[in-house]
PDB file of C-alpha atoms in Angstrom:
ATOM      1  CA  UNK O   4      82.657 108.065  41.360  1.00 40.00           C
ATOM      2  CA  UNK O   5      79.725 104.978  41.885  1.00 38.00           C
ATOM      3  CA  UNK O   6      82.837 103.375  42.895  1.00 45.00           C
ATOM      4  CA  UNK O   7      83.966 105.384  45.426  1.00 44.00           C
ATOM      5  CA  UNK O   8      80.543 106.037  46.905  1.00 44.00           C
ATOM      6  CA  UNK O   9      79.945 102.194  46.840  1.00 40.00           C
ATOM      7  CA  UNK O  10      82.847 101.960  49.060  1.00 50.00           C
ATOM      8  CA  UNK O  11      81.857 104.783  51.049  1.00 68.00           C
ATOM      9  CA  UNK O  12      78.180 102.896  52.128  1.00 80.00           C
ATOM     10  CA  UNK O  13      79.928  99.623  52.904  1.00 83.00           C
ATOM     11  CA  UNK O  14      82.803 101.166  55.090  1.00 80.00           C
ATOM     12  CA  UNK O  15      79.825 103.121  56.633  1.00 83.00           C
ATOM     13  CA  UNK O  16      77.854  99.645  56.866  1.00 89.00           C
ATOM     14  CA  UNK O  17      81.304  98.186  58.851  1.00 88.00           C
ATOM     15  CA  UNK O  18      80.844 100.904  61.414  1.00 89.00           C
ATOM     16  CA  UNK O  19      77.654 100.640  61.915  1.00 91.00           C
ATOM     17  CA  UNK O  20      77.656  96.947  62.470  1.00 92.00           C
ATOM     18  CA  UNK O  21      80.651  97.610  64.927  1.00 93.00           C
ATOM     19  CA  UNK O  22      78.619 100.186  66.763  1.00 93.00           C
ATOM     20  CA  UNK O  23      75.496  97.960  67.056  1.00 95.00           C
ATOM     21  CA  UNK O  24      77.630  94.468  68.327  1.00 95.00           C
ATOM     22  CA  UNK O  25      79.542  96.579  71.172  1.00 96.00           C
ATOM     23  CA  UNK O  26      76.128  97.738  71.972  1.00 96.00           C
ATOM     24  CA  UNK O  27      75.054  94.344  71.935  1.00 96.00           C
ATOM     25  CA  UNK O  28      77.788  92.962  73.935  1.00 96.00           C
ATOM     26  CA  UNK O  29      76.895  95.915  76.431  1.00 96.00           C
ATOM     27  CA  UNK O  30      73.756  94.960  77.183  1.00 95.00           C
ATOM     28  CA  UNK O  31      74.153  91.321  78.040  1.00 95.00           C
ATOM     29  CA  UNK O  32      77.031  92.321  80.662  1.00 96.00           C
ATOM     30  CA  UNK O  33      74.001  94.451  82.275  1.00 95.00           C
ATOM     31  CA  UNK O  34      71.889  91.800  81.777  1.00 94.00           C
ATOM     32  CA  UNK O  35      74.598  89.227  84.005  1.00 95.00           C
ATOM     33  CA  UNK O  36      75.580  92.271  86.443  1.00 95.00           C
ATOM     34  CA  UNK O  37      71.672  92.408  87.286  1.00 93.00           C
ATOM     35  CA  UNK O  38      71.109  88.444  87.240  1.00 93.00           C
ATOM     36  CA  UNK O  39      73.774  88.354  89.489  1.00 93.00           C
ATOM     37  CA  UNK O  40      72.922  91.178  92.105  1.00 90.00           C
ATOM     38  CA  UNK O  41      69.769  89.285  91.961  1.00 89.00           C
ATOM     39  CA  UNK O  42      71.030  85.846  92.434  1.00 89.00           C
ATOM     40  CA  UNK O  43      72.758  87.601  95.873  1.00 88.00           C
ATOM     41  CA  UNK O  44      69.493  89.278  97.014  1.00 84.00           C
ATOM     42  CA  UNK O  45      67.312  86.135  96.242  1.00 85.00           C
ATOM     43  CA  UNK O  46      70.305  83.235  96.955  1.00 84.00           C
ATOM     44  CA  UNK O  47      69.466  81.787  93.417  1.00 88.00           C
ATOM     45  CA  UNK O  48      72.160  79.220  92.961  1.00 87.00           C
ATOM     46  CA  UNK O  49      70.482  78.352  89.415  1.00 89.00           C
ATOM     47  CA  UNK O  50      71.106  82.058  88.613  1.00 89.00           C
ATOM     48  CA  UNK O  51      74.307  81.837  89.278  1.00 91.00           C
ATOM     49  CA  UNK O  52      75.271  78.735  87.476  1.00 90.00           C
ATOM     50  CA  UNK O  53      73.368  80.496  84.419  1.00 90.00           C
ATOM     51  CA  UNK O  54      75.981  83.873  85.183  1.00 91.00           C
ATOM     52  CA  UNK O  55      78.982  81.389  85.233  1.00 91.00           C
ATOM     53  CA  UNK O  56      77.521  79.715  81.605  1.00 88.00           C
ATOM     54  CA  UNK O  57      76.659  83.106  80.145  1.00 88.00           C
ATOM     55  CA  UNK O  58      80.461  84.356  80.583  1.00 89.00           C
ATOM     56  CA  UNK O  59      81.430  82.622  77.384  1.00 92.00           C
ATOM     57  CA  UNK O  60      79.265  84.312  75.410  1.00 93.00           C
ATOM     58  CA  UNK O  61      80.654  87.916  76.190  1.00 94.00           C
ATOM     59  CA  UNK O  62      83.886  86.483  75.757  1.00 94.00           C
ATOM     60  CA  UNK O  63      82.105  85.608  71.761  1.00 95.00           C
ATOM     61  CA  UNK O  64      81.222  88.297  71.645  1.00 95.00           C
ATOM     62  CA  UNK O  65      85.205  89.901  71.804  1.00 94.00           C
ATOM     63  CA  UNK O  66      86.739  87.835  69.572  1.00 95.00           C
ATOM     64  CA  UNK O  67      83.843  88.532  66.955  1.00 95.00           C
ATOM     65  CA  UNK O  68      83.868  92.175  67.497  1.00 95.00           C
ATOM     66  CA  UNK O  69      87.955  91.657  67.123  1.00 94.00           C
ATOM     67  CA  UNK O  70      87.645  90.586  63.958  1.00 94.00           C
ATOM     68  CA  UNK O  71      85.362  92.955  62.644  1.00 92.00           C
ATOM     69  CA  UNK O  72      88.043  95.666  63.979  1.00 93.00           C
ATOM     70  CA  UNK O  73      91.159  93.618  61.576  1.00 92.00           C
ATOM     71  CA  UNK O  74      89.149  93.541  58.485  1.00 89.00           C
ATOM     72  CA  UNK O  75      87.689  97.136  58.706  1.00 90.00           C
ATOM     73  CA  UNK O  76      91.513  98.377  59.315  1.00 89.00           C
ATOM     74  CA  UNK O  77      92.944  95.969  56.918  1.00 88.00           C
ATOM     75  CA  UNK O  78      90.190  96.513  54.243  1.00 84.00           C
ATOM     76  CA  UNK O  79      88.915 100.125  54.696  1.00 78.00           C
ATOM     77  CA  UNK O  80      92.311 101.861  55.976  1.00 81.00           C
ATOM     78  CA  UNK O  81      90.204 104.669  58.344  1.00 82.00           C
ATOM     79  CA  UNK O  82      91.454 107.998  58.788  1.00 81.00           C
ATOM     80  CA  UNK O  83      90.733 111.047  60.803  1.00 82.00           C
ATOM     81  CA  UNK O  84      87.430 110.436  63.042  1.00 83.00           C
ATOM     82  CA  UNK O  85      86.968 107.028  61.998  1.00 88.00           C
ATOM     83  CA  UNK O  86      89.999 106.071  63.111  1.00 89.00           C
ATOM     84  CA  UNK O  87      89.680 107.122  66.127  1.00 91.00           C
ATOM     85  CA  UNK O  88      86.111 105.427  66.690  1.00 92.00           C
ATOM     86  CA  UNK O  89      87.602 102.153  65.270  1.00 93.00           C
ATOM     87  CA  UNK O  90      90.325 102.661  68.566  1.00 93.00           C
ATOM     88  CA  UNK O  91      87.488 103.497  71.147  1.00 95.00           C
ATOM     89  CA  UNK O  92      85.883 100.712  70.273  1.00 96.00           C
ATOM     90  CA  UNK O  93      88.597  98.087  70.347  1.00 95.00           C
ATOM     91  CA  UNK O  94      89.572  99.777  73.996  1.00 96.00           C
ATOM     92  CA  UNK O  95      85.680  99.839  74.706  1.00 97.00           C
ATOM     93  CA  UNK O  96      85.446  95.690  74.125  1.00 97.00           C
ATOM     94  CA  UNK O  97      88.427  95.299  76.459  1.00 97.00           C
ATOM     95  CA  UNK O  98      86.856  97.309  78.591  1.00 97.00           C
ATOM     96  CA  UNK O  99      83.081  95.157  78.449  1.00 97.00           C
ATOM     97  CA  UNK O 100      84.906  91.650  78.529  1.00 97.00           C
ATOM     98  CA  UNK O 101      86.987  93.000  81.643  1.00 97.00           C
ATOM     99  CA  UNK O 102      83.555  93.800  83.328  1.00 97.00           C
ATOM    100  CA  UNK O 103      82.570  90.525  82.199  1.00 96.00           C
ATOM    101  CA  UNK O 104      85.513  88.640  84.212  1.00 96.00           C
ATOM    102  CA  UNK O 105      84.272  90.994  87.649  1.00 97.00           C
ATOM    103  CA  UNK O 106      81.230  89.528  86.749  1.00 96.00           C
ATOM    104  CA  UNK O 107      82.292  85.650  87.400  1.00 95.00           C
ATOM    105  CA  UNK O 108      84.315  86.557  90.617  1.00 96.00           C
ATOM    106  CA  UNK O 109      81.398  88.088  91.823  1.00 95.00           C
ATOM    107  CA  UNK O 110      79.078  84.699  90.720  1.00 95.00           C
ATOM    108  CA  UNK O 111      81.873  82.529  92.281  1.00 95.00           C
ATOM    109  CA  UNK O 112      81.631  84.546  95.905  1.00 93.00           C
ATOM    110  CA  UNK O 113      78.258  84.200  95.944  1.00 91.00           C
ATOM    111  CA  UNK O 114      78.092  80.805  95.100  1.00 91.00           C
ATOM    112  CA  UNK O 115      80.954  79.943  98.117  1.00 91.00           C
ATOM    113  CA  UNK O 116      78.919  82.208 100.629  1.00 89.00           C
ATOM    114  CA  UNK O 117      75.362  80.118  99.446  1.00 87.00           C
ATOM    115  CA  UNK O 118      77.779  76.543  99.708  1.00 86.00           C
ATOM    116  CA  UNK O 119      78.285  77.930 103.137  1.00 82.00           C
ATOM    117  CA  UNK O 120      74.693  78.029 103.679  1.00 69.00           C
ATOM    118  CA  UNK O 121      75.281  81.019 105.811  1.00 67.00           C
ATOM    119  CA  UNK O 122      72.903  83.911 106.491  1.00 63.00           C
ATOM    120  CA  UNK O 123      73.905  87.004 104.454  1.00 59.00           C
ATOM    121  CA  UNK O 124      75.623  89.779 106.266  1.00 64.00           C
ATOM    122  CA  UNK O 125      73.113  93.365 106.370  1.00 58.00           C
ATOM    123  CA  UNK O 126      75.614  94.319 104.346  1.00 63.00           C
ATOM    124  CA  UNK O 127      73.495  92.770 101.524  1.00 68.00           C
ATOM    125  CA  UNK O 128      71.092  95.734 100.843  1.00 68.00           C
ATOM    126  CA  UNK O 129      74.513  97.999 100.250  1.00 83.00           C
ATOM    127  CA  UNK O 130      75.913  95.778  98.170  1.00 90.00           C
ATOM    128  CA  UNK O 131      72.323  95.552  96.328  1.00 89.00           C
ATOM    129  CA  UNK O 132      72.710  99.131  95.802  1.00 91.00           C
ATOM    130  CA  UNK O 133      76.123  99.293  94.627  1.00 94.00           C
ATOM    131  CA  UNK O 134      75.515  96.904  91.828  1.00 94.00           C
ATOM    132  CA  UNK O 135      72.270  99.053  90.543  1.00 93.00           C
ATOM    133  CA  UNK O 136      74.618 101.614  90.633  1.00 94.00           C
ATOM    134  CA  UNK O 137      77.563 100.016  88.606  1.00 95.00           C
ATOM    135  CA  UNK O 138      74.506  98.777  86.485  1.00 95.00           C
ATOM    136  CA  UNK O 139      73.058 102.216  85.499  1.00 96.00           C
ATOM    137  CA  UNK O 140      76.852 103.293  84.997  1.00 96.00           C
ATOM    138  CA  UNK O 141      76.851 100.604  81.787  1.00 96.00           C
ATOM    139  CA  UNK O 142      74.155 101.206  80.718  1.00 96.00           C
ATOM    140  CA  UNK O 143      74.783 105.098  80.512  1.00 97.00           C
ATOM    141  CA  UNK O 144      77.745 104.864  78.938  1.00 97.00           C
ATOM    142  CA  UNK O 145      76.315 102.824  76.255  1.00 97.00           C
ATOM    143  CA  UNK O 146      73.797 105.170  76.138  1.00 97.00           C
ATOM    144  CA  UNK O 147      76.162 108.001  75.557  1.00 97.00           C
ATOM    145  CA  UNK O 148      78.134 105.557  72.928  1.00 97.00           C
ATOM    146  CA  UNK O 149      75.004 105.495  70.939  1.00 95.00           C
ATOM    147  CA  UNK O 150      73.782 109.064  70.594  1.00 95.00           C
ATOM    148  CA  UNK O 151      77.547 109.971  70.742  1.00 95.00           C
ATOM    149  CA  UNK O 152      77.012 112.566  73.574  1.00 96.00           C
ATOM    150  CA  UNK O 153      80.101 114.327  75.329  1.00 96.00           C
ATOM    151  CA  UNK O 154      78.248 115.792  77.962  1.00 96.00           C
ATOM    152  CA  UNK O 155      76.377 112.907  79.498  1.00 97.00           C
ATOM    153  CA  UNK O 156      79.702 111.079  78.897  1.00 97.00           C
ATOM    154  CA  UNK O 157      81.060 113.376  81.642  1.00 96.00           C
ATOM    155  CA  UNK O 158      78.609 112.616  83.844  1.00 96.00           C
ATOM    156  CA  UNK O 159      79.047 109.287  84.108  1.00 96.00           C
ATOM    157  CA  UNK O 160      82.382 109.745  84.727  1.00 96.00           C
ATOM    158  CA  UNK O 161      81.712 111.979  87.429  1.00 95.00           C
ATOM    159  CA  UNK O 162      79.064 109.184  88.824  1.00 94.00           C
ATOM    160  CA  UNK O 163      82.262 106.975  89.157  1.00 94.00           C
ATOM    161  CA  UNK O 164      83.369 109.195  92.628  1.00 94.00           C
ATOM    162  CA  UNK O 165      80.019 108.372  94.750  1.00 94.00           C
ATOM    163  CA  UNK O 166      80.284 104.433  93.429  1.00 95.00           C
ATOM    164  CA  UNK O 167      83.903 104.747  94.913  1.00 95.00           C
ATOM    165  CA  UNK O 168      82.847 106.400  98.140  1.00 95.00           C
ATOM    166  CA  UNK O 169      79.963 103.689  98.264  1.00 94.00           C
ATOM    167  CA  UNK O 170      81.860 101.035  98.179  1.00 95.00           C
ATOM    168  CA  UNK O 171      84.687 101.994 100.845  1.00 95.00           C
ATOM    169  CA  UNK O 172      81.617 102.176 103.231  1.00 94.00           C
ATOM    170  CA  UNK O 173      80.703  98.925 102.715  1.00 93.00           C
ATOM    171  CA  UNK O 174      84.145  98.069 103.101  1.00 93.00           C
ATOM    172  CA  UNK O 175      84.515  99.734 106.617  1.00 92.00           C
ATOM    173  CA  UNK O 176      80.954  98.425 107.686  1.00 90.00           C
ATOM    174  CA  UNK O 177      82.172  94.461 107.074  1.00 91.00           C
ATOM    175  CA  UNK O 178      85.418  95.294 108.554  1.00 92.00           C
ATOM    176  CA  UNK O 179      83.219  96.287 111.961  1.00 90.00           C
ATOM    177  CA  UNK O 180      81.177  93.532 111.504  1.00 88.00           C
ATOM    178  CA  UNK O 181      84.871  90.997 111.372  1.00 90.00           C
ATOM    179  CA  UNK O 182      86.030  92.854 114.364  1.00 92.00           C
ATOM    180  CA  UNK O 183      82.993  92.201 116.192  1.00 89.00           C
ATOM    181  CA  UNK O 184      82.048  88.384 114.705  1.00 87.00           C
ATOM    182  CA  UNK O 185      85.392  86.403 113.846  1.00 88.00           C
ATOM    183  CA  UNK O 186      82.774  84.099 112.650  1.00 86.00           C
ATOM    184  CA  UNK O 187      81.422  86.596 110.341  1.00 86.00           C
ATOM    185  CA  UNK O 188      85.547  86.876 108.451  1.00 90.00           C
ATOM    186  CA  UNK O 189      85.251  84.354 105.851  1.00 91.00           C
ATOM    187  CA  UNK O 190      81.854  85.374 104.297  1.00 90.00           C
ATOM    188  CA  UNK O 191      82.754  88.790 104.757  1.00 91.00           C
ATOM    189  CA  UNK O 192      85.571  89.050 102.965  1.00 93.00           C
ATOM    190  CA  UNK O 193      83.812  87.124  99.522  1.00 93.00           C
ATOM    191  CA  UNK O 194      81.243  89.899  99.939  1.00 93.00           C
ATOM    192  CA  UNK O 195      84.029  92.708 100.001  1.00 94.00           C
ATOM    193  CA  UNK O 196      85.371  90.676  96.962  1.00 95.00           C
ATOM    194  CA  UNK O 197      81.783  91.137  95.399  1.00 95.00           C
ATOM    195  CA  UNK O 198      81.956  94.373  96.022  1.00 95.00           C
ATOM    196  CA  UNK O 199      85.047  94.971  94.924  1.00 97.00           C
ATOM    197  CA  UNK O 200      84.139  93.397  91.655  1.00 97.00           C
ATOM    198  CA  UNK O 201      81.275  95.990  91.063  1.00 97.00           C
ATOM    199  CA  UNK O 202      82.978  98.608  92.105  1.00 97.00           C
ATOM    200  CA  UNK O 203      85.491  97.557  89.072  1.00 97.00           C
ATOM    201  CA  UNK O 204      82.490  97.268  87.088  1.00 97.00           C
ATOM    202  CA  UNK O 205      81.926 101.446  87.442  1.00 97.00           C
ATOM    203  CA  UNK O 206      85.406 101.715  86.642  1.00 97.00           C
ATOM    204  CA  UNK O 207      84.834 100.426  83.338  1.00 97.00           C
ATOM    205  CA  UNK O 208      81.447 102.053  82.836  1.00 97.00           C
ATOM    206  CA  UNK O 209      83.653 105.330  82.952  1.00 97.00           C
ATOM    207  CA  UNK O 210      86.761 104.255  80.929  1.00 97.00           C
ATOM    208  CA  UNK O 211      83.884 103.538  78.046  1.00 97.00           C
ATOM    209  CA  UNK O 212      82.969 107.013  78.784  1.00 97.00           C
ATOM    210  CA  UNK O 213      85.923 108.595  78.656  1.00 97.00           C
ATOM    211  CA  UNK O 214      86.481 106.876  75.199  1.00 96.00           C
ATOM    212  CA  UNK O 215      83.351 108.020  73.891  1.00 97.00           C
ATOM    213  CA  UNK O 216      84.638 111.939  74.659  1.00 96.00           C
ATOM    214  CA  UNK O 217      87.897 110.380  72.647  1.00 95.00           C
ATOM    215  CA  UNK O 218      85.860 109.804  69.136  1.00 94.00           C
ATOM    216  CA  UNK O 219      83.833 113.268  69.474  1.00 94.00           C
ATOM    217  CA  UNK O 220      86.514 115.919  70.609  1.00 92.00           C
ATOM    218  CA  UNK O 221      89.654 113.686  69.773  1.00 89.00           C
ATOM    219  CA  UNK O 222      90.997 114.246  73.710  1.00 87.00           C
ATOM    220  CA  UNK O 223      92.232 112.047  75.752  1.00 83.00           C
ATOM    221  CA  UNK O 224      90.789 112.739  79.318  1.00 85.00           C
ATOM    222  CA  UNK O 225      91.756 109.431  80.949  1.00 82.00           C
ATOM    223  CA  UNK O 226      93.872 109.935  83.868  1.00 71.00           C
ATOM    224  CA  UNK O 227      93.530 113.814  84.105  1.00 69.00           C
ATOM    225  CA  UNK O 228      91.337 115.321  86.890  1.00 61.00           C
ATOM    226  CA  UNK O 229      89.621 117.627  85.424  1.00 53.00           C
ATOM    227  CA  UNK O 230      87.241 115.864  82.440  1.00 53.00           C
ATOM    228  CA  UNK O 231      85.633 119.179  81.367  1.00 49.00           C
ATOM    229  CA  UNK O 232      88.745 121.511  80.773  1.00 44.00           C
TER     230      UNK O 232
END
């Protein structure tokens, strides 16, 4: 019986430990999604460098996390709810080192539009927006990770629709703005890649969430429309 609830406290320890580095990993691709929004705003070419650097430590951060996932299946064998955190959180990681890689593309535009030495389109106070958006998205669905809550969970995922809408009208307005400038097509088009790049960002924000729904109510809701049925 000690035994057995000696085992019990370390697998618990494992999951905990899990829990706390995917929260960990989450916060530091907020921290580079807002460093990097601000290296736009500001044209800080030292903050981008320091985005660019930074990348390899979310990629650490995976492979660490990765391991952790072998030895607690290996070692601890989950079942039932457990098992199905232990999946979240290995889809979860994919998703945070995936948001990590928008990240970088986004750092590299920025730092080929500042090369350029051009002035920044008007569509920079959108695109500011967007990326405080995609930011709070993160940083709500870790939230909901941590306390484990269903129902915010869904509303981050329903967030995800206005982000999309947000970020076609930026699309549209640099399309005018290429129509109207040829000059304007080249640094247009790395800010639509920006863009782009957060709007993939929210994407991920709400695949995390839909995994958190996963580990409470054991349903899949990716890819359905309706999230609350």
């Amino acid at each position: 019986m000690i035994d057995t609830i000696h085992l019990s406290t370390q697998f618990d320890e494992d999951l905990e430990r899990l829990r706390s580095r995917v929260l960990e990993m989450g916060g530091l691709v907020e921290s580079q999604i807002n460093m990097t929004t601000t290296a736009y705003a500001d044209n800080n070419s030292a903050a981008v460098l320091d985005v660019l650097e930074n990348d390899r430590d979310v990629n650490a951060f995976e492979k660490i996390i990765d391991d952790d996932l072998i030895h607690v299946i290996a070692k601890r064998q989950p079942t039932a709810s457990d098992l199905r955190l232990v999946m979240a959180i290995s889809k979860m990681v994919t998703d945070l080192e995936r948001s990590g890689d928008e990240i970088k593309k986004m750092a590299k535009s920025i730092r080929r539009i500042q090369e350029r030495d051009v002035t920044v389109l008007k569509a920079t106070t959108d695109v500011r927006h967007l990326a405080d958006a995609a930011s709070k998205q993160i940083r709500s669905a870790l939230d909901t990770f941590a306390r484990l809550d269903a129902t915010e969970a869904r509303t981050v995922i329903d967030a995800d629709e206005a982000l999309d809408k947000e970020f076609k009208a930026i699309v549209r307005q640099l399309i005018t703005y290429m129509m109207e400038d040829p000059r304007s097509i080249t640094t247009a088009m790395d800010i639509i890649t920006i863009a782009r790049a957060i709007e993939r960002v929210g994407d991920h924000a709400k695949n995390i969430a839909e995994q958190v729904i996963y580990i409470v109510e054991g349903r899949d809701v990716r890819h359905t429309n309706d999230n609350e049925s």
